[in-house]
Short mmCIF file of C-alpha atoms in Angstrom, two decimals:
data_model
loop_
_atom_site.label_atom_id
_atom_site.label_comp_id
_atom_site.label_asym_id
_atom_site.label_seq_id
_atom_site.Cartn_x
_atom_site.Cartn_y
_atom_site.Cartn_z
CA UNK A 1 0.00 0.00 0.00
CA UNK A 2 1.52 3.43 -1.33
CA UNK A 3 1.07 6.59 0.11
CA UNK A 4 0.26 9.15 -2.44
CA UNK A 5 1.99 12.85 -2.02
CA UNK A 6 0.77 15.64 -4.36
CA UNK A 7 -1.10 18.99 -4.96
CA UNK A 8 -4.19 16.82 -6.26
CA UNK A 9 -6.19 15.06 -3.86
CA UNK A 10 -7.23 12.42 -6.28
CA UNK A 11 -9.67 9.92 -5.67
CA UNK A 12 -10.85 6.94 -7.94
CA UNK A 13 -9.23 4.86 -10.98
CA UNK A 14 -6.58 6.16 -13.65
CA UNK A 15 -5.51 3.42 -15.57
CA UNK A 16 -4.01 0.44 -13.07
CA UNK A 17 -3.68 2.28 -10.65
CA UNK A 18 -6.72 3.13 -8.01
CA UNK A 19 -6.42 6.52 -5.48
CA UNK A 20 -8.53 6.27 -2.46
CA UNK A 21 -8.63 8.17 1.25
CA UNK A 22 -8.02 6.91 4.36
CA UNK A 23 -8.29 8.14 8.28
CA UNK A 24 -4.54 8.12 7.73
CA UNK A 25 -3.97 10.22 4.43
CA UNK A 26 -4.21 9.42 0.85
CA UNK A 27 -3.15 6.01 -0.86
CA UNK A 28 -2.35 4.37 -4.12
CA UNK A 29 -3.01 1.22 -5.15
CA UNK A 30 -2.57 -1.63 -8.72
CA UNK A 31 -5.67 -2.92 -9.72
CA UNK A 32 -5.87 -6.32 -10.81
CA UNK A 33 -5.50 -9.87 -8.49
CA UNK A 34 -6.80 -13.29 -8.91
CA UNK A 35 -10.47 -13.73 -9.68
CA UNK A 36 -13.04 -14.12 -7.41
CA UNK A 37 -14.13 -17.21 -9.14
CA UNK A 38 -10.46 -18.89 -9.72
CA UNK A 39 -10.80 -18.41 -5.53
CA UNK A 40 -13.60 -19.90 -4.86
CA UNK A 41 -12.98 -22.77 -6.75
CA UNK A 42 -9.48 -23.59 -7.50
CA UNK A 43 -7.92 -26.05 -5.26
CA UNK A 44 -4.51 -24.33 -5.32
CA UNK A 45 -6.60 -21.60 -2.91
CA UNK A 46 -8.64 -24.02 -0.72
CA UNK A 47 -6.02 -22.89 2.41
CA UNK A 48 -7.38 -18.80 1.28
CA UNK A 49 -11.03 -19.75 1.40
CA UNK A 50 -10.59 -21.42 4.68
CA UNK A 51 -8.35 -18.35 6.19
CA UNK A 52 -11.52 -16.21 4.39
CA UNK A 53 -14.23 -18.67 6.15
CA UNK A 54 -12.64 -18.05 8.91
CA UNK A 55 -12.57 -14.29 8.76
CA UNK A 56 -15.86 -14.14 8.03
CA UNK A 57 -16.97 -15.64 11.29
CA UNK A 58 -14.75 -13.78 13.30
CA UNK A 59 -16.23 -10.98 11.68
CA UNK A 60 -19.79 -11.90 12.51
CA UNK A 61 -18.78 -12.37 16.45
CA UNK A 62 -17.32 -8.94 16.69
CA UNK A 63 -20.76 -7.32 15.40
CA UNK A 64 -22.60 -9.70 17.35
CA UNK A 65 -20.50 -7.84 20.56
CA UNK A 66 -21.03 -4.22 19.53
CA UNK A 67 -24.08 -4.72 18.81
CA UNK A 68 -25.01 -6.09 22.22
CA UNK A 69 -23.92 -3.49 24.35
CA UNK A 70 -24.75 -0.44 21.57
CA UNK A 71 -25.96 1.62 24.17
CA UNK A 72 -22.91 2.09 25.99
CA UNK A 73 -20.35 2.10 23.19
CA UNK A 74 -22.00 4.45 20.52
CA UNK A 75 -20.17 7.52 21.95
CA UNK A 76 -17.36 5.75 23.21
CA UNK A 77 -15.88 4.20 20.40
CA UNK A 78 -13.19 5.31 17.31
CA UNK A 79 -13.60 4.38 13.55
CA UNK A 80 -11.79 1.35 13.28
CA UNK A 81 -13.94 -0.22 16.03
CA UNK A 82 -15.45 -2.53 13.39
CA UNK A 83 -11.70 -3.82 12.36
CA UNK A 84 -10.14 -3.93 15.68
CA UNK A 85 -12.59 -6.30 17.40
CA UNK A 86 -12.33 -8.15 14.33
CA UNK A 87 -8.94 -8.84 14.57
CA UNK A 88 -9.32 -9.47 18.08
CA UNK A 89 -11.81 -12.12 17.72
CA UNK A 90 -9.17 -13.68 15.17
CA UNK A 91 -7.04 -14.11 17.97
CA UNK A 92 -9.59 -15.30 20.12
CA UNK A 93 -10.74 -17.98 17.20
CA UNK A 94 -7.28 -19.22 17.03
CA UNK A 95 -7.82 -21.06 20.74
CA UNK A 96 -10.55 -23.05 19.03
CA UNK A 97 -8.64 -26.75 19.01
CA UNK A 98 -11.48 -28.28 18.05
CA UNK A 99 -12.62 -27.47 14.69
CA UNK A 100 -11.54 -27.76 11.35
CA UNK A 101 -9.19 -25.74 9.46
CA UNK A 102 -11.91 -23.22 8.06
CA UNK A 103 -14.42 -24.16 10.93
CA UNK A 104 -12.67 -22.66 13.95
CA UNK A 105 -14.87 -19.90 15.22
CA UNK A 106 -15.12 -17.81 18.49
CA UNK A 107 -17.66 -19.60 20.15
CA UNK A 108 -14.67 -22.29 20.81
CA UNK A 109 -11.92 -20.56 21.39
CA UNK A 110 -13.71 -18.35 24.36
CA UNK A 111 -14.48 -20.87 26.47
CA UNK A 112 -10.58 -21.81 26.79
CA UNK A 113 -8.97 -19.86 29.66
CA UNK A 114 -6.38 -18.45 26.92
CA UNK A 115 -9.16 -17.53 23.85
CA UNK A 116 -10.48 -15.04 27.11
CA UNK A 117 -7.11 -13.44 27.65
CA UNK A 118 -7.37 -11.18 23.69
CA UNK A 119 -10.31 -9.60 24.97
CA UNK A 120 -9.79 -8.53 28.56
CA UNK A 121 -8.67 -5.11 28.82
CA UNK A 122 -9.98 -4.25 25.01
CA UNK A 123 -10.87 -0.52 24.46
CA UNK A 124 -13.67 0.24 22.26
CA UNK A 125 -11.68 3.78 21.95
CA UNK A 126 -8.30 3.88 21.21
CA UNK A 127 -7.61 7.55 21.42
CA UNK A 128 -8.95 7.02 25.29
CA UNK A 129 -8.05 4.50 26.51
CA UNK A 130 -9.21 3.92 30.37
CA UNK A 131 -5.78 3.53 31.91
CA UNK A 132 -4.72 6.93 30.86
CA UNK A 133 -8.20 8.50 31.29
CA UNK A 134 -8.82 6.84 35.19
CA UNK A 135 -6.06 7.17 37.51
CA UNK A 136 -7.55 5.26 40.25
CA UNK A 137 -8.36 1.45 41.61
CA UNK A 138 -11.21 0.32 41.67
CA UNK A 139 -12.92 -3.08 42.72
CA UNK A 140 -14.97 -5.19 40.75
CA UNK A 141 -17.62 -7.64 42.25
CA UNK A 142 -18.02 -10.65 39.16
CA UNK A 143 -21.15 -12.20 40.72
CA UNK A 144 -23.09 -8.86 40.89
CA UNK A 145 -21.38 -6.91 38.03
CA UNK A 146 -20.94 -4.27 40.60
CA UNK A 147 -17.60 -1.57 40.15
CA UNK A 148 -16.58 0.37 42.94
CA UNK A 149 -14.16 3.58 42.79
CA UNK A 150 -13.50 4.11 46.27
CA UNK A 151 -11.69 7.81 47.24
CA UNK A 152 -12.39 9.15 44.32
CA UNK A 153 -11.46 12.88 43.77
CA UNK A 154 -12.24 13.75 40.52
CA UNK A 155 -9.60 16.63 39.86
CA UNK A 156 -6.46 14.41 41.00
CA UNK A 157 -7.69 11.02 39.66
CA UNK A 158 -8.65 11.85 35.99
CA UNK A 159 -7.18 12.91 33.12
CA UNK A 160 -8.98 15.79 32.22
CA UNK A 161 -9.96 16.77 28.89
CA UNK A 162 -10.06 21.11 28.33
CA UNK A 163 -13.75 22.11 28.60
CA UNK A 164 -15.00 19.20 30.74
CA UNK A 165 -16.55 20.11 33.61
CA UNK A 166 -18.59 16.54 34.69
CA UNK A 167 -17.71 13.07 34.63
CA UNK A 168 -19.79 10.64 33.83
CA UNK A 169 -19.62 6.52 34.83
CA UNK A 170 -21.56 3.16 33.90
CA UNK A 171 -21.39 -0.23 34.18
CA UNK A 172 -22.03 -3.01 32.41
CA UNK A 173 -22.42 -6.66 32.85
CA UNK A 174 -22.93 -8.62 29.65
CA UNK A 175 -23.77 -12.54 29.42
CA UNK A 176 -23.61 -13.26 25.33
CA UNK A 177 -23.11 -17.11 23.65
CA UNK A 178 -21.65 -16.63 20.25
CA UNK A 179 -22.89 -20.03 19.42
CA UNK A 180 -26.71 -18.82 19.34
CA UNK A 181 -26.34 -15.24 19.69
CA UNK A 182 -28.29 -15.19 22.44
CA UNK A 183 -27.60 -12.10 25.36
CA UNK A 184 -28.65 -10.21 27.81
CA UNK A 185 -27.11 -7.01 29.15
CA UNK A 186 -27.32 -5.14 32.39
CA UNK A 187 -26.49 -1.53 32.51
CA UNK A 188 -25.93 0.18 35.96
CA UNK A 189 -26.95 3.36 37.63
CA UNK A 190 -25.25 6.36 36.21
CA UNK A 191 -22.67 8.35 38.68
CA UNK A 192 -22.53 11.79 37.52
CA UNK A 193 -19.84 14.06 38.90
CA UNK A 194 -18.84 18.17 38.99
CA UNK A 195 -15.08 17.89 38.42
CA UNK A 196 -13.60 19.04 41.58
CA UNK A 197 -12.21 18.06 44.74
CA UNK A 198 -14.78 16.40 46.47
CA UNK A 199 -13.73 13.07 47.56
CA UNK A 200 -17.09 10.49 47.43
CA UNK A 201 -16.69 6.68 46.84
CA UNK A 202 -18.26 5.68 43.25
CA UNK A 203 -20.87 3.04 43.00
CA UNK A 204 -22.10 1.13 40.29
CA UNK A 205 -24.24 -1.81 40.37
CA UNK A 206 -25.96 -3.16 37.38
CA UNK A 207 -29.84 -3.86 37.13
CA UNK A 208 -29.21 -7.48 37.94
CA UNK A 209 -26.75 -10.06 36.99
CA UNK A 210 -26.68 -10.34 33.31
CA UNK A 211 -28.46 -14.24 32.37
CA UNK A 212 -27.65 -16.75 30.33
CA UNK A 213 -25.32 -19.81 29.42
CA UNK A 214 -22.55 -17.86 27.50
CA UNK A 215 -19.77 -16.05 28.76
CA UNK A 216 -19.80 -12.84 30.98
CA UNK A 217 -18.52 -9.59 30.02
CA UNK A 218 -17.57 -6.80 32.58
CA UNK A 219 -17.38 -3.09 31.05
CA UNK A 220 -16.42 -0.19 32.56
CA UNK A 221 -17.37 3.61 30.46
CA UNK A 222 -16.04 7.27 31.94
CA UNK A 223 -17.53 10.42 30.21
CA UNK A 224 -16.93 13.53 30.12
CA UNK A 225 -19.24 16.40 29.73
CA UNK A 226 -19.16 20.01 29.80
CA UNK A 227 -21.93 22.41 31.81
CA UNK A 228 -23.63 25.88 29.83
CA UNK A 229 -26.17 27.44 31.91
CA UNK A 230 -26.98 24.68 34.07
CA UNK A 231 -26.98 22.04 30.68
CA UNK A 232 -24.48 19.08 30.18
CA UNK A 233 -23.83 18.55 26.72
CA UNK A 234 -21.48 15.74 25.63
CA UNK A 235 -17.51 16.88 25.36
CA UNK A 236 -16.79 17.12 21.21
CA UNK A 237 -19.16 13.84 20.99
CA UNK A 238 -18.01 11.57 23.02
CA UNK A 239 -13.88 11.84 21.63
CA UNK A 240 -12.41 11.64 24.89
CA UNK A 241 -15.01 8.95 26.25
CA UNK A 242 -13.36 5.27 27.43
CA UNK A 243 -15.01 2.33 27.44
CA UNK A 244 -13.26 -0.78 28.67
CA UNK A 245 -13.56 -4.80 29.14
CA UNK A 246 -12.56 -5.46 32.46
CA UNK A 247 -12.97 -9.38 32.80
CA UNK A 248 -13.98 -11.74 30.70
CA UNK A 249 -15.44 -14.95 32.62
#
């Protein structure tokens, strides 16, 4: 993949060669490549349509996840979401040693202690992450879903964005089997906060323990907001929000 320097910001096909933009600039690419159809059935690819079977289930999982907990992730989240949970639940499928070569799914892999270990700690945003956004312990109760902040001073113990003047956290307690797509997720009471130094001990406990036969998800979101004449509105949409996986079980 080239990058493409010029005056012209060109976009689209000259010749063999195809222009396109990216988050990341302009690029340059050759057309041309093996047919779909000498793919699909020549037997000199059957290891591509596997890796691409494959793929495509991965793929499926990781919209099967965002989708599940859409409420708490649609303003805490960057745009290559879609491609980095994908390539996390590659990693994931990989600990499925079970299946067939073009079989192995997520569904498998999960339920090994080491398919878990890709996906705990995962932020949805990765220009906020919530190591460098929350600078302080917290506790986290994996029967009730509960996470507790305890001490919490909200002008020495966050990373403060210019403009914010609230904080805002949720929890979440997720119970999802990517082998029937069944789920059920349990959001908590939301702590809203003045940034200053008031100390108070932070408390949230989901609805009730998320159900179901699948695997549990524990999620922890900050948020930061920023007060006009007694009105929060969200800081630049939700840029500096984090949203983060704190256990898998």
């Amino acid at each position: 993949m080239a990058k493409y320097k010029s005056l012209f910001k060109v976009e689209g096909s000259i010749d063999d060669l195809n222009f396109y933009k990216t988050e990341d600039g302009y690029r340059m690419r050759s057309k041309g490549g093996v047919s779909k159809s000498r793919i699909q059935n020549d037997p000199a690819f059957e290891r591509t349509r596997e890796n691409n079977s494959e793929f495509g289930l991965s793929a499926t999982s990781g919209k099967l996840l965002r989708r599940a907990i859409v409420d708490m992730v649609s303003n805490a989240k960057d745009n290559k979401l879609s491609s980095r949970v994908t390539q996390v639940m590659t990693q994931v499928k990989n600990f499925d040693l079970t299946s067939p070569r073009g079989q192995r799914n997520v569904a498998n892999g999960i339920i090994t202690p080491d398919g878990k270990i890709p996906l705990k700690g995962f932020n949805f945003n990765r220009k906020s992450t919530l190591s460098e956004v929350l600078l302080s312990d917290y506790t986290l109760d994996t029967a009730t879903g509960e996470v507790v902040i305890n001490n919490f001073t909200p002008n020495q113990k966050l990373m403060i964005p210019g403009g914010a003047t609230h904080v805002e956290f949720t929890a979440g307690f997720l119970n999802i089997d990517f082998s029937t797509g069944e789920k059920d997720f349990q959001i908590s009471n939301v702590e809203n906060l003045a940034i200053n130094g008031t100390t108070t001990t932070v408390t949230l406990t989901p609805a009730a323990p998320a159900a179901g036969t699948g695997q549990s998800f524990y999620l922890l979101k900050v948020a930061f907001f920023q007060e006009i004449n007694n009105l929060q509105y969200p800081l630049k949409n939700g840029v500096y929000n984090a949203l983060q996986i704190l256990e898998v079980l």
